[in-house]
PDB file of C-alpha atoms in Angstrom:
ATOM      1  CA  ALA A   3     -37.047-187.653 143.040  1.00  0.00           C
ATOM      2  CA  GLY A   4     -39.407-189.793 145.146  1.00  0.00           C
ATOM      3  CA  PRO A   5     -42.667-188.559 143.592  1.00  0.00           C
ATOM      4  CA  ALA A   6     -41.168-188.879 140.091  1.00  0.00           C
ATOM      5  CA  VAL A   7     -40.286-192.529 140.728  1.00  0.00           C
ATOM      6  CA  LEU A   8     -43.792-193.226 142.033  1.00  0.00           C
ATOM      7  CA  ALA A   9     -45.332-191.511 138.984  1.00  0.00           C
ATOM      8  CA  PHE A  10     -43.077-193.544 136.673  1.00  0.00           C
ATOM      9  CA  ILE A  11     -44.156-196.780 138.368  1.00  0.00           C
ATOM     10  CA  LEU A  12     -47.821-195.770 138.054  1.00  0.00           C
ATOM     11  CA  VAL A  13     -47.544-195.004 134.317  1.00  0.00           C
ATOM     12  CA  PHE A  14     -45.466-198.154 133.705  1.00  0.00           C
ATOM     13  CA  LEU A  15     -48.002-200.397 135.454  1.00  0.00           C
ATOM     14  CA  ASP A  16     -50.973-198.726 133.773  1.00  0.00           C
ATOM     15  CA  ASP A  17     -49.438-199.200 130.324  1.00  0.00           C
ATOM     16  CA  GLY A  18     -48.371-202.772 131.080  1.00  0.00           C
ATOM     17  CA  ILE A  19     -51.771-203.841 132.375  1.00  0.00           C
ATOM     18  CA  THR A  20     -53.531-202.221 129.425  1.00  0.00           C
ATOM     19  CA  TRP A  21     -51.105-203.847 126.958  1.00  0.00           C
ATOM     20  CA  HIS A  22     -51.784-207.307 128.394  1.00  0.00           C
ATOM     21  CA  LEU A  23     -55.551-206.797 128.416  1.00  0.00           C
ATOM     22  CA  ILE A  24     -55.623-205.525 124.824  1.00  0.00           C
ATOM     23  CA  ASN A  25     -53.331-208.252 123.483  1.00  0.00           C
ATOM     24  CA  HIS A  26     -55.236-211.103 125.120  1.00  0.00           C
ATOM     25  CA  PRO A  27     -55.540-214.035 122.692  1.00  0.00           C
ATOM     26  CA  SER A  28     -59.343-213.841 122.789  1.00  0.00           C
ATOM     27  CA  HIS A  29     -59.177-210.539 120.887  1.00  0.00           C
ATOM     28  CA  LYS A  30     -57.376-212.264 117.979  1.00  0.00           C
ATOM     29  CA  ILE A  31     -55.447-209.113 117.073  1.00  0.00           C
ATOM     30  CA  THR A  32     -52.944-209.226 114.216  1.00  0.00           C
ATOM     31  CA  HIS A  33     -50.030-206.806 114.362  1.00  0.00           C
ATOM     32  CA  GLY A  34     -48.467-204.888 111.500  1.00  0.00           C
ATOM     33  CA  HIS A  35     -44.790-204.075 110.963  1.00  0.00           C
ATOM     34  CA  ALA A  36     -44.884-200.851 113.001  1.00  0.00           C
ATOM     35  CA  TYR A  37     -46.612-202.378 116.041  1.00  0.00           C
ATOM     36  CA  HIS A  38     -43.610-202.108 118.376  1.00  0.00           C
ATOM     37  CA  TRP A  39     -42.894-198.500 117.385  1.00  0.00           C
ATOM     38  CA  ASP A  40     -45.902-197.539 119.490  1.00  0.00           C
ATOM     39  CA  THR A  41     -43.878-198.004 122.683  1.00  0.00           C
ATOM     40  CA  VAL A  42     -40.982-195.934 121.323  1.00  0.00           C
ATOM     41  CA  VAL A  43     -43.259-193.091 120.200  1.00  0.00           C
ATOM     42  CA  ILE A  44     -45.177-193.008 123.507  1.00  0.00           C
ATOM     43  CA  GLY A  45     -41.886-193.046 125.450  1.00  0.00           C
ATOM     44  CA  ALA A  46     -40.535-190.134 123.405  1.00  0.00           C
ATOM     45  CA  MET A  47     -43.767-188.192 123.848  1.00  0.00           C
ATOM     46  CA  VAL A  48     -43.726-188.723 127.634  1.00  0.00           C
ATOM     47  CA  LEU A  49     -40.130-187.444 127.679  1.00  0.00           C
ATOM     48  CA  VAL A  50     -40.968-184.334 125.643  1.00  0.00           C
ATOM     49  CA  ASN A  51     -44.132-183.674 127.650  1.00  0.00           C
ATOM     50  CA  SER A  52     -42.132-184.009 130.883  1.00  0.00           C
ATOM     51  CA  LEU A  53     -39.537-181.507 129.694  1.00  0.00           C
ATOM     52  CA  LEU A  54     -42.245-179.032 128.665  1.00  0.00           C
ATOM     53  CA  GLY A  55     -44.361-179.517 131.788  1.00  0.00           C
ATOM     54  CA  LEU A  56     -47.286-180.968 129.827  1.00  0.00           C
ATOM     55  CA  PRO A  57     -49.515-183.852 130.966  1.00  0.00           C
ATOM     56  CA  TRP A  58     -48.329-187.387 130.257  1.00  0.00           C
ATOM     57  CA  LEU A  59     -50.001-189.796 127.892  1.00  0.00           C
ATOM     58  CA  VAL A  60     -51.514-192.769 129.661  1.00  0.00           C
ATOM     59  CA  ALA A  61     -53.050-195.935 128.321  1.00  0.00           C
ATOM     60  CA  ALA A  62     -56.634-195.200 129.498  1.00  0.00           C
ATOM     61  CA  THR A  63     -57.446-198.864 130.053  1.00  0.00           C
ATOM     62  CA  VAL A  64     -61.245-198.719 129.830  1.00  0.00           C
ATOM     63  CA  ARG A  65     -61.214-196.507 126.722  1.00  0.00           C
ATOM     64  CA  SER A  66     -58.616-198.767 125.050  1.00  0.00           C
ATOM     65  CA  LEU A  67     -60.634-201.922 125.716  1.00  0.00           C
ATOM     66  CA  ASN A  68     -63.830-200.296 124.439  1.00  0.00           C
ATOM     67  CA  HIS A  69     -61.960-199.231 121.289  1.00  0.00           C
ATOM     68  CA  VAL A  70     -60.758-202.797 120.624  1.00  0.00           C
ATOM     69  CA  HIS A  71     -64.227-204.232 121.152  1.00  0.00           C
ATOM     70  CA  ALA A  72     -65.850-201.566 118.965  1.00  0.00           C
ATOM     71  CA  LEU A  73     -63.497-202.303 116.043  1.00  0.00           C
ATOM     72  CA  ALA A  74     -63.778-206.090 116.262  1.00  0.00           C
ATOM     73  CA  GLU A  75     -65.778-208.120 113.781  1.00  0.00           C
ATOM     74  CA  LYS A  76     -68.465-209.951 115.742  1.00  0.00           C
ATOM     75  CA  THR A  77     -71.081-212.629 115.234  1.00  0.00           C
ATOM     76  CA  PRO A  78     -74.720-211.746 115.949  1.00  0.00           C
ATOM     77  CA  ASP A  79     -74.369-213.243 119.446  1.00  0.00           C
ATOM     78  CA  GLY A  80     -71.380-210.957 120.226  1.00  0.00           C
ATOM     79  CA  ARG A  81     -68.396-213.282 119.764  1.00  0.00           C
ATOM     80  CA  ILE A  82     -65.289-211.841 118.106  1.00  0.00           C
ATOM     81  CA  LEU A  83     -64.590-213.323 114.659  1.00  0.00           C
ATOM     82  CA  SER A  84     -61.195-212.051 113.498  1.00  0.00           C
TER      83      SER A  84
END
């Protein structure tokens, strides 16, 4: 049970840090009605993947931040408009 608890803490911290970086006010993100379902769906998928012995889904912090910056509307000098 020890390694499972450590793995849970690692995934929890990775997701939490990524969530806070992505939702920083400087990104000016607006959220739709289904925004909070993301956490429920990811949690269910981690549970199913754990039961089937498949790899877990992780937030992939660098990839997530690059995705947000790539989708943002920017001025010619690189500032985010939204």
